Short mmCIF file of C-alpha atoms in Angstrom, two decimals:
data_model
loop_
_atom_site.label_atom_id
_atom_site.label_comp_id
_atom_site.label_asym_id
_atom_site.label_seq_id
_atom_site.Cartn_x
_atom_site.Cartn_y
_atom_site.Cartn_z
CA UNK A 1 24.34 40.07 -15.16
CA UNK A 2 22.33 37.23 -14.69
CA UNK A 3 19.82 36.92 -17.42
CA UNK A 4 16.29 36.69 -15.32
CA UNK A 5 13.91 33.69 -16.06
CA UNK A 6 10.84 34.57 -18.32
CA UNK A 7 7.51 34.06 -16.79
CA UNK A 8 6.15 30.42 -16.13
CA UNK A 9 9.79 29.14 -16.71
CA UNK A 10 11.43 28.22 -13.45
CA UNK A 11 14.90 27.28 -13.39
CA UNK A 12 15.53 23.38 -12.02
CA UNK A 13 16.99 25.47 -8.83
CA UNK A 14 13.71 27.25 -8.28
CA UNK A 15 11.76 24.74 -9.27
CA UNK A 16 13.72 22.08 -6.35
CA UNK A 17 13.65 25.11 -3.85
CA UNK A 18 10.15 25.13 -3.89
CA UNK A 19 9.40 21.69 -4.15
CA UNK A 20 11.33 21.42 -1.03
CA UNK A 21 9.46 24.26 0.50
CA UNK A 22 6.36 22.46 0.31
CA UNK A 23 7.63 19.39 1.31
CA UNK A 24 8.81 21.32 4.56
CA UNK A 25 5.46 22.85 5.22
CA UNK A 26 3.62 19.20 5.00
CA UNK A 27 1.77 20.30 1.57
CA UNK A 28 1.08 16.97 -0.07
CA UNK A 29 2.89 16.17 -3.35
CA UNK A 30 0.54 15.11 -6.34
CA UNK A 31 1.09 13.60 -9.58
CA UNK A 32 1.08 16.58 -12.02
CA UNK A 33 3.37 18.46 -9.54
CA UNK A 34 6.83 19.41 -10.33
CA UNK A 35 9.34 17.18 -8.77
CA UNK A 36 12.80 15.95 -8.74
CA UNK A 37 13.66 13.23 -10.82
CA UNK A 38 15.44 11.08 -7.81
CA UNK A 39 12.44 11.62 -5.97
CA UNK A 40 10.44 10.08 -8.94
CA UNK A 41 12.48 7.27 -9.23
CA UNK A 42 12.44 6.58 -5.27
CA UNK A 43 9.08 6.66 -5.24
CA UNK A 44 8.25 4.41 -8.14
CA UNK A 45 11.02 1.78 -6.52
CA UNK A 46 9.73 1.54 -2.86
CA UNK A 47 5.50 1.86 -4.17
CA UNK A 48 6.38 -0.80 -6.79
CA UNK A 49 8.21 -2.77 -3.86
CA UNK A 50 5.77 -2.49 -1.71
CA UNK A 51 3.04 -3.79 -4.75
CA UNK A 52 4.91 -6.50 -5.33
CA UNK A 53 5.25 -7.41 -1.31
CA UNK A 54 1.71 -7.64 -1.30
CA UNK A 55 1.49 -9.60 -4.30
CA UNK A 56 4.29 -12.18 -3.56
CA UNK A 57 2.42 -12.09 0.19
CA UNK A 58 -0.51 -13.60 -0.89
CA UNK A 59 1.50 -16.62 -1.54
CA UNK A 60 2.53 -18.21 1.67
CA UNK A 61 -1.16 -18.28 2.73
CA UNK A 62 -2.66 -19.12 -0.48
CA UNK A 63 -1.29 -22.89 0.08
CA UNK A 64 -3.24 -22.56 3.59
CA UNK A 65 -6.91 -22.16 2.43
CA UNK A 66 -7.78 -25.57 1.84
CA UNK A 67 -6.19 -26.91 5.58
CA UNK A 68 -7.94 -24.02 7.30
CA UNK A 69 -9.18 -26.19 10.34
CA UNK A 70 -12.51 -24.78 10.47
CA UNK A 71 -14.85 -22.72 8.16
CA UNK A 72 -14.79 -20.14 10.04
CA UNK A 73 -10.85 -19.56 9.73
CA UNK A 74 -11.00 -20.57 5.93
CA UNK A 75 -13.61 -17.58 5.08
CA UNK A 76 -11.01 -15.62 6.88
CA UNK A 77 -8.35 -16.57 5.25
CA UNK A 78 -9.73 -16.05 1.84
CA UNK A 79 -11.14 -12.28 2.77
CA UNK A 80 -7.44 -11.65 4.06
CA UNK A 81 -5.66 -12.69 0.94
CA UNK A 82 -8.11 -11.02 -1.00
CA UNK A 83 -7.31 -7.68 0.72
CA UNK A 84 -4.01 -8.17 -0.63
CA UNK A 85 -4.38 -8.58 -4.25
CA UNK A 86 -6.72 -5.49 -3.44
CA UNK A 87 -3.39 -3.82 -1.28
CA UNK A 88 -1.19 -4.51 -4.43
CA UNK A 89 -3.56 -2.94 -6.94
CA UNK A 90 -3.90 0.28 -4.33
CA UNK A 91 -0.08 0.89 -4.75
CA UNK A 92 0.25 -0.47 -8.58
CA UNK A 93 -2.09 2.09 -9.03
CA UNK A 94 -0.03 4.81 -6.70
CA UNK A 95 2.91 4.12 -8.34
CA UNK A 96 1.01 4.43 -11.79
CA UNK A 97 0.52 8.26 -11.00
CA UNK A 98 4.50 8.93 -11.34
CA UNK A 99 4.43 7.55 -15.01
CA UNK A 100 5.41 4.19 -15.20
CA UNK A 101 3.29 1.12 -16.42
CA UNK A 102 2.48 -1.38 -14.51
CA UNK A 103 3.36 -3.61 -17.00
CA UNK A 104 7.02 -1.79 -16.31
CA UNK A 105 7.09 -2.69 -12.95
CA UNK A 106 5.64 -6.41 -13.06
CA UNK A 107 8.40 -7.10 -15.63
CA UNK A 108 10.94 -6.04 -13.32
CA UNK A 109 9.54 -8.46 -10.79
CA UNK A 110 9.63 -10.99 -12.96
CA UNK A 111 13.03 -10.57 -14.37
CA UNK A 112 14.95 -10.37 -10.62
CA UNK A 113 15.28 -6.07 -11.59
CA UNK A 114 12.58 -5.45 -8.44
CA UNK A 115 12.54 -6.99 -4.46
CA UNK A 116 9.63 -7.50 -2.54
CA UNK A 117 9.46 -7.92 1.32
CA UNK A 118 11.81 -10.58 2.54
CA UNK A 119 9.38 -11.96 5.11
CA UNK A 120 7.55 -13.96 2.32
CA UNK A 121 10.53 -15.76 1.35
CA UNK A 122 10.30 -18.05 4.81
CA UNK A 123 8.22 -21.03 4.53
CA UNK A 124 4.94 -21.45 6.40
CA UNK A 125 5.19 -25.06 8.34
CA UNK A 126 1.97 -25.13 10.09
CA UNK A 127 -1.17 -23.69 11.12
CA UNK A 128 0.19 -21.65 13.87
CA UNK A 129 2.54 -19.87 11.28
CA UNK A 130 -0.44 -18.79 9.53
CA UNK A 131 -1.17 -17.05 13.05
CA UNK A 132 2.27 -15.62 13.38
CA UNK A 133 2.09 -14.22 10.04
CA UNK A 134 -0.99 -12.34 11.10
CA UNK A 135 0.20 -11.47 14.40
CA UNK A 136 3.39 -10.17 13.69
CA UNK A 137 4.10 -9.84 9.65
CA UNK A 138 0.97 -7.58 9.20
CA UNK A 139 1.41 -6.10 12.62
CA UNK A 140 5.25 -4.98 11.84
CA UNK A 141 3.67 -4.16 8.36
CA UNK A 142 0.89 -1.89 10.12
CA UNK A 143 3.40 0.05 12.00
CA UNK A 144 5.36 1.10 8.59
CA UNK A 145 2.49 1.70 7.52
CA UNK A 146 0.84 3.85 9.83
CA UNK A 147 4.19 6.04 9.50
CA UNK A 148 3.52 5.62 5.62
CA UNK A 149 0.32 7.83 5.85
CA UNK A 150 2.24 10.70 6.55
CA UNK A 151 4.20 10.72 3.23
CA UNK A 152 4.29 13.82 1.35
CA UNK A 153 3.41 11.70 -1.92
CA UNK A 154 -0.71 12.28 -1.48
CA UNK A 155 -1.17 8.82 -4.19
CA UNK A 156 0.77 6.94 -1.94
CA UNK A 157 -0.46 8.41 1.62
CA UNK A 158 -3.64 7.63 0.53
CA UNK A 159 -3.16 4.44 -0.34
CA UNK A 160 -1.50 3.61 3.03
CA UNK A 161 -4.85 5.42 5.18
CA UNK A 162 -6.98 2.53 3.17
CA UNK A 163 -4.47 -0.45 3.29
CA UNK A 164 -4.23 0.42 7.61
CA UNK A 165 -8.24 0.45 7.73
CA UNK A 166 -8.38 -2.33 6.37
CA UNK A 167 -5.15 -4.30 7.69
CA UNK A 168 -6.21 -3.87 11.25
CA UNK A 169 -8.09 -7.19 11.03
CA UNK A 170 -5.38 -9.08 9.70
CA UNK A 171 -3.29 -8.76 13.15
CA UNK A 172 -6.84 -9.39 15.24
CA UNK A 173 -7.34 -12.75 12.81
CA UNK A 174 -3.65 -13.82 13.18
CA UNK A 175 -3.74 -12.89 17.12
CA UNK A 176 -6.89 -14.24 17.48
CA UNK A 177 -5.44 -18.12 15.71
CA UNK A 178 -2.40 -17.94 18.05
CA UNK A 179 -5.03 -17.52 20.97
CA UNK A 180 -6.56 -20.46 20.18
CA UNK A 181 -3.21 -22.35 19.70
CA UNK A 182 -1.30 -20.78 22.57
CA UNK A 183 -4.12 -21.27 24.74
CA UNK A 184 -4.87 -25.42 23.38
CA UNK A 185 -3.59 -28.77 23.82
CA UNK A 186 0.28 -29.07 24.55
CA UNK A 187 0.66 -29.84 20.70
CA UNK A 188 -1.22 -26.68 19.97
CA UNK A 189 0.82 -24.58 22.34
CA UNK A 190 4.14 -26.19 21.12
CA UNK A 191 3.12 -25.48 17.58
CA UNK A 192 2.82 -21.46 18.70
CA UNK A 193 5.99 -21.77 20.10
CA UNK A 194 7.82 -23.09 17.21
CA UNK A 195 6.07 -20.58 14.78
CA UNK A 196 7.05 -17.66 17.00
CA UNK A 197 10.99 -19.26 17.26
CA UNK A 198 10.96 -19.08 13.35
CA UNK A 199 8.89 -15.86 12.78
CA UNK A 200 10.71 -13.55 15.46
CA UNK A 201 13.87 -13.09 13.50
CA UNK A 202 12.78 -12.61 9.99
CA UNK A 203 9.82 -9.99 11.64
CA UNK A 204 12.19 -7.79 12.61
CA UNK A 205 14.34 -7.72 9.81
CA UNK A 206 11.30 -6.43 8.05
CA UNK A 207 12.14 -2.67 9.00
CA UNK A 208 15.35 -3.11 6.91
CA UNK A 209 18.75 -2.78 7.83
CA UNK A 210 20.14 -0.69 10.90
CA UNK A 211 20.02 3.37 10.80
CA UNK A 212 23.61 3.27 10.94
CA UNK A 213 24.05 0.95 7.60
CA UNK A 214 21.53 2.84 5.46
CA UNK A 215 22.03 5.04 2.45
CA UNK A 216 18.77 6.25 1.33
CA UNK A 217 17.56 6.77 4.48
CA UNK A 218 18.19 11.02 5.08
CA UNK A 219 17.29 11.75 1.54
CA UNK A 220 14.02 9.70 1.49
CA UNK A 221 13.89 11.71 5.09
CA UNK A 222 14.25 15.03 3.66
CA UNK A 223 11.26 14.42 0.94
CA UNK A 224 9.50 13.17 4.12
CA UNK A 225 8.77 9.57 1.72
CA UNK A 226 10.07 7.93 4.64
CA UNK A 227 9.06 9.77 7.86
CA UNK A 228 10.42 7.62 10.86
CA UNK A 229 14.12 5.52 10.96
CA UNK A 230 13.99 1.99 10.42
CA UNK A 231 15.12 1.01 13.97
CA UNK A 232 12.62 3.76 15.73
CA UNK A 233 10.35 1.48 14.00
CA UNK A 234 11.79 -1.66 14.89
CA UNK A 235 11.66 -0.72 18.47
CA UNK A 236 7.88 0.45 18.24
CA UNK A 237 7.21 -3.16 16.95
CA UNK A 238 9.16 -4.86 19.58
CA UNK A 239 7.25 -2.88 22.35
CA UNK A 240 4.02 -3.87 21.03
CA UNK A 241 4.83 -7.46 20.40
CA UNK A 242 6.59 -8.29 23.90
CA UNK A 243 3.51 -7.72 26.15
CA UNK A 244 1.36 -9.66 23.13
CA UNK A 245 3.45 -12.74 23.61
CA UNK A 246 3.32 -12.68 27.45
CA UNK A 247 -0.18 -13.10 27.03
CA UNK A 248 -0.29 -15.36 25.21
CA UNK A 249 2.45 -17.63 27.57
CA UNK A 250 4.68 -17.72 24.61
CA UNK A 251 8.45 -17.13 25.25
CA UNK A 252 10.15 -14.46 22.42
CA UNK A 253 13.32 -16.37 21.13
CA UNK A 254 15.46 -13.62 22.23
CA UNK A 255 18.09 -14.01 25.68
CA UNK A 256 18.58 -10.00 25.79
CA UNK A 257 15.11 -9.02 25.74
CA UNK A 258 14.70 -7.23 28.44
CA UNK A 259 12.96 -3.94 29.80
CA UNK A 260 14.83 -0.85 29.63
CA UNK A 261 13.50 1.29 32.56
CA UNK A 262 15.83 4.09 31.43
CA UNK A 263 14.89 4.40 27.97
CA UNK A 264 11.08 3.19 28.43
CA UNK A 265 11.53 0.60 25.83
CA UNK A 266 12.49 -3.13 25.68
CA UNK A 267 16.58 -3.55 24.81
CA UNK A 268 16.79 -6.34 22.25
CA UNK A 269 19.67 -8.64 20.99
CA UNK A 270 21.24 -7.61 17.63
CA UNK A 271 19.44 -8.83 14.21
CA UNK A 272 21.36 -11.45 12.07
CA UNK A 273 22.15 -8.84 9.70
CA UNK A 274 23.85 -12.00 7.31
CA UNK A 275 21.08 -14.17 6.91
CA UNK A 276 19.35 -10.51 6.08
CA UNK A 277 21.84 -9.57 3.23
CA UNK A 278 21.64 -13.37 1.97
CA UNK A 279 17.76 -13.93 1.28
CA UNK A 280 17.69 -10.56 -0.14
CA UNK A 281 20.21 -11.74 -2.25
CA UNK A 282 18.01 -14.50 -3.36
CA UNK A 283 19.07 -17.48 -1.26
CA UNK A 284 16.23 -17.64 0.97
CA UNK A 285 14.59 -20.98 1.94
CA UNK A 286 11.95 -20.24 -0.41
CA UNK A 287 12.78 -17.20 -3.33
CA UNK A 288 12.98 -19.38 -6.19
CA UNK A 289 9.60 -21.46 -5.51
CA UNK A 290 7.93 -17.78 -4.96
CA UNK A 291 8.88 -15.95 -8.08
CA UNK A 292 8.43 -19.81 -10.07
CA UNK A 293 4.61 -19.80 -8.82
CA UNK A 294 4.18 -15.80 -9.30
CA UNK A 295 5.60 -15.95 -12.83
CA UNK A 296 3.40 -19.19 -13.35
CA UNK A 297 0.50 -17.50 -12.14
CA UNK A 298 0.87 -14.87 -14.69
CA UNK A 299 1.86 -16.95 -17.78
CA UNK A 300 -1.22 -19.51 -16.93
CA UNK A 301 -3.31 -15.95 -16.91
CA UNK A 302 -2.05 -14.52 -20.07
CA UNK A 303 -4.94 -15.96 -22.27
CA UNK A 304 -7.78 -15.03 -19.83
CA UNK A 305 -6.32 -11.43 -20.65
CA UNK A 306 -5.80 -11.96 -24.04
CA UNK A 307 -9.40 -13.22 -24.43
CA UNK A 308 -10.89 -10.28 -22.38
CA UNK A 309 -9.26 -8.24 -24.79
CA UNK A 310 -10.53 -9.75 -27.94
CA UNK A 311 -14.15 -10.17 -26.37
CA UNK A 312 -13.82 -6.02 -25.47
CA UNK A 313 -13.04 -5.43 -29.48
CA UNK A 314 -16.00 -7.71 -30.76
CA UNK A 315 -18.54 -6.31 -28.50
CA UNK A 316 -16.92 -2.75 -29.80
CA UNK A 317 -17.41 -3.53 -33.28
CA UNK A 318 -20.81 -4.51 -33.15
CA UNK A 319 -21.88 -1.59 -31.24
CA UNK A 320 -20.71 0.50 -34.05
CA UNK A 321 -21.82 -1.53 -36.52
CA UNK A 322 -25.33 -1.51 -34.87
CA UNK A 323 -25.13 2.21 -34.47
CA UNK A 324 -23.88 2.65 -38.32
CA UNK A 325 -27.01 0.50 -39.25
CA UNK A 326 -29.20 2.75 -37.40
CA UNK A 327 -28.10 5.85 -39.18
CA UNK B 1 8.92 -12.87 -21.09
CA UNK B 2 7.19 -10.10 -20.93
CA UNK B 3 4.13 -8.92 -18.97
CA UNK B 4 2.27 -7.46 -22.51
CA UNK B 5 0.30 -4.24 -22.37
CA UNK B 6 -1.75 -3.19 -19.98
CA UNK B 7 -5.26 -2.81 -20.44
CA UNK B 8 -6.81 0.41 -19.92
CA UNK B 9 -6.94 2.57 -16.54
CA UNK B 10 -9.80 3.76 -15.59
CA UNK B 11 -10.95 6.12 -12.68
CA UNK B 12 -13.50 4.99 -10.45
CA UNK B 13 -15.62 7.47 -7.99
CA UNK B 14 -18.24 5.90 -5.06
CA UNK B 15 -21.06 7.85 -3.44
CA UNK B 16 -20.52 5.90 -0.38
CA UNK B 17 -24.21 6.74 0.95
CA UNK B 18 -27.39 7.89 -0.72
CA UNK B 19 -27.55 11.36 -0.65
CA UNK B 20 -23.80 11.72 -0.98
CA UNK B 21 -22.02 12.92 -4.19
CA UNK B 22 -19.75 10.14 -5.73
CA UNK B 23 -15.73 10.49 -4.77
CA UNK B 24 -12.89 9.71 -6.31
CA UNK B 25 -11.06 6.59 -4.81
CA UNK B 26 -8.30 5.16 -7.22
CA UNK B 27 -8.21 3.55 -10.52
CA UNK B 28 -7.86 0.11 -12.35
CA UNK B 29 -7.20 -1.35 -15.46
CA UNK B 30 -10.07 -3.30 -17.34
CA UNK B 31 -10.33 -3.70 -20.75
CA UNK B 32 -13.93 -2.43 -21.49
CA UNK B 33 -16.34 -0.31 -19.23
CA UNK B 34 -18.18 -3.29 -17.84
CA UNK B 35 -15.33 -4.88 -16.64
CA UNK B 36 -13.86 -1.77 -14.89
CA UNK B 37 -17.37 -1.86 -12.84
CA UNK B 38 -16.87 -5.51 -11.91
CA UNK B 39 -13.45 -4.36 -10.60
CA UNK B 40 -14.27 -1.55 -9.02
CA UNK B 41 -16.89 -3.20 -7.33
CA UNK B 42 -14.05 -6.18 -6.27
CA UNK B 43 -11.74 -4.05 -5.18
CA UNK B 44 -13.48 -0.53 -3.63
CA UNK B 45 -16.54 -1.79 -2.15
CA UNK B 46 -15.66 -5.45 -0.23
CA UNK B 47 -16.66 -3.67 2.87
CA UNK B 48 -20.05 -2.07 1.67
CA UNK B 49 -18.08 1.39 1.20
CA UNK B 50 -20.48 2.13 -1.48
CA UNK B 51 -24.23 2.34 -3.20
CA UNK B 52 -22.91 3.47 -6.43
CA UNK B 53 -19.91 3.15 -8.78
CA UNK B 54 -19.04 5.48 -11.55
CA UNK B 55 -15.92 4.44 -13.95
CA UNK B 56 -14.08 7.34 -16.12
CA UNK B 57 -11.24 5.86 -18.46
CA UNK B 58 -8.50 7.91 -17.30
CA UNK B 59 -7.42 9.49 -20.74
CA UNK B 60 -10.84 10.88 -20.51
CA UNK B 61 -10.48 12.87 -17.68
CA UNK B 62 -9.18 16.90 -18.29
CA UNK B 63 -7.40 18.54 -15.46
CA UNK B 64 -6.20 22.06 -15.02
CA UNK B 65 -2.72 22.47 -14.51
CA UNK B 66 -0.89 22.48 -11.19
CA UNK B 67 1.16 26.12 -12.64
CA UNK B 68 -2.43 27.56 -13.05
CA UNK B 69 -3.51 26.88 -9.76
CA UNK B 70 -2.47 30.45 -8.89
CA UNK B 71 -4.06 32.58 -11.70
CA UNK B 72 -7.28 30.44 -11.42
CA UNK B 73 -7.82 30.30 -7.66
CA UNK B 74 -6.51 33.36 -6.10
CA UNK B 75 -8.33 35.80 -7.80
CA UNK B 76 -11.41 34.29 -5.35
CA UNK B 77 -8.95 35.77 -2.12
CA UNK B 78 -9.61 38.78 -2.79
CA UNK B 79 -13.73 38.74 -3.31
CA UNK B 80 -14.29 38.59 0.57
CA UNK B 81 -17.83 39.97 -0.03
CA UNK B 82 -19.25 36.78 -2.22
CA UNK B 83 -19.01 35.66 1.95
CA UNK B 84 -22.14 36.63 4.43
CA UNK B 85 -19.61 37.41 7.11
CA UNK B 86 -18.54 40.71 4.88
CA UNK B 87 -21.47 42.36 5.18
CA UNK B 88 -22.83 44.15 8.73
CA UNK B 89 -26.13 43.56 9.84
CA UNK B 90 -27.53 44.45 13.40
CA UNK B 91 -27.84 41.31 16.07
CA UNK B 92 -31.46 42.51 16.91
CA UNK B 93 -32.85 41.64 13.13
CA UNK B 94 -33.64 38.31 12.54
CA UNK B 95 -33.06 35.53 9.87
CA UNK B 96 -30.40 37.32 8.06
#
């Protein structure tokens, strides 16, 4: 006979049964919950990813701000990349919940143990990049996203409601630059051109690799952390983009795009899934200069935090002191 | 190289209108109270989502436990007349 569990102490088979029962009936997940330990570990990898995306992200345009052509697009600029550092801190802070430092996770950026998106690992040429990047980098980001919302981890869902409220203006700003571009002097419209030749490829990429190459994908499925395949996704973005870039009077670098009156959605050519697997890797045009300036930025910070620290103790001491006196 | 400790985390809450209670909408770190309302206000409130900020350090904060959640809330299921809609009171009388 099977020796029956005491009261309050669920067996790690009970425990996952009903863990997965909730998950099925769309009850959120929180942080005190019970929970498997891969899903843990799944979720502190693709939050901490995500962070760190935002993070690295803020990169690329940073070196933008002071060649914004107008004031108009510099004020912009700066609200958009400040959204990010406030993005990153969102999901730090969601990923915080499952019990690992942040400190933890910035380490592992920092030592090559963590990835961030691959997009950010492309250089950004001119002006009308910064539009692409708006346009299509936050807009492919906005449809993950918006899928994101639905996760059955209720730290992370709710990060990803306040990041898509407030990312919706990034894709207007970007649009709104390539508008201007597309729409200028032959330069300007050859500029958009070349931005969107450079920009296509890498976008895409940015729902990962195929459904048919993945791993993780049907368990991350199954815990609902991921709730729609990477190429569903891919093919939402493309359908979105397409009529964007018609518009516009910009031509999408692609020779098999074409509508698909049978399926209702545009056919596409296939992704250069090498050049994928090799700036992951680390041999992007531009991986080592982005971790060199995030890891600079953090060392050149270290005795701003260091002196916040110290100022928090003295003022601490003196309030005791003063209170001691008092008594 | 390592990226130290971590200051603090704190909890911070906004009543997003007056008249509203305050809500809870994520945390930060910050190394003294002061700080963790400059942050809060940096990073909840850059689109005027709020008239007030309150900041809890997290350690502070004392939650019941998800494996009560049963033993302290269902109990209330079953007290269907602490509800107006138990009770039956004729249409024709007024202002009940």
């Amino acid at each position: 006979m099977v020796e029956s569990q005491s009261p309050g102490q669920a067996s790690e088979t009970e425990e996952a049964a009903r863990f997965q029962a909730r998950v099925d009936q769309e009850i959120k997940i929180e942080p005190r919950d019970w929970m498997p330990e891969g899903y843990r570990k799944t979720l502190v990898r693709q939050i901490s990813q995500h962070a760190h995306s935002e993070i690295v992200g803020m990169l690329p345009e940073g070196c933008w701000v002071t060649r914004a052509p107008s004031l108009r697009r510099k004020v912009q600029l700066l609200a958009k990349i400040q959204d990010e550092a406030g993005h990153g801190l969102y999901l730090y802070s969601a990923a915080e919940t499952l019990g690992t430092p942040r400190s933890e996770m910035i380490d592992a950026l920092h030592s090559d143990r963590a990835k961030y998106s691959n997009i950010f690992n492309y250089p950004v040429l001119s002006w009308a990049d910064i539009g692409t990047i708006g346009w299509l980098v936050d807009g492919a980001a906005i449809i993950n996203q918006i899928a994101l919302c639905r996760c059955s981890y209720g730290p992370y869902a709710r990060a990803m409601e306040r990041i898509c409220r407030e990312e919706s203006f990034h894709q207007r700003q970007g649009y709104e630059i390539m508008m201007s571009m597309a729409f200028g002097t032959s330069e300007q419209k050859r500029m958009a051109q070349s931005a969107l030749d450079r920009w296509w490829g890498p976008s895409l990429m940015m729902f990962g690799p195929s459904d048919r190459d993945t791993a993780q994908s049907s368990q991350s499925m199954a815990w609902k952390i991921k709730r729609v395949s990477n190429d569903d996704l891919r093919q939402q973005f493309v359908d979105m983009a397409v009529p964007q870039a018609e518009y516009l009077g910009l031509k999408i670098p692609d020779p098999d795009l074409k509508w698909n009156e049978e399926r209702g959605h545009y056919d596409f050519g296939e992704i250069d899934w090498a050049e994928l697997k090799r700036v992951v890797s680390g041999d992007g045009p531009c991986n080592k200069e982005r971790m060199a300036a995030r890891i600079k930025a953090h060392e050149d910070g270290a005795w701003v935090r260091e002196a916040a620290v110290a100022y928090a103790e003295k003022k601490r001491q003196r309030e005791s002191a003063a209170r001691i006196a008092a008594e | 190289m390592t990226a130290g400790n971590d200051w603090p985390l704190w909890e911070v809450f906004i009543r997003a209108r007056e008249g509203l209670s305050h809500k809870h909408v994520g945390s930060l770190h910050a190394c003294d109270a002061e700080m963790a309302l400059q942050h809060a206000r940096d990073v909840y409130t850059r689109r005027r989502e709020g008239e007030s900020i309150w900041v809890v350090q997290s350690t502070d904060i004392i939650a019941s436990a998800p494996a009560d959640k049963e033993s302290l809330f269902d109990p209330a299921d079953a007290k269907i007349y602490r509800h107006p809609t138990f009770y039956e009171v004729p249409d024709e009388v007024e202002c009940l």
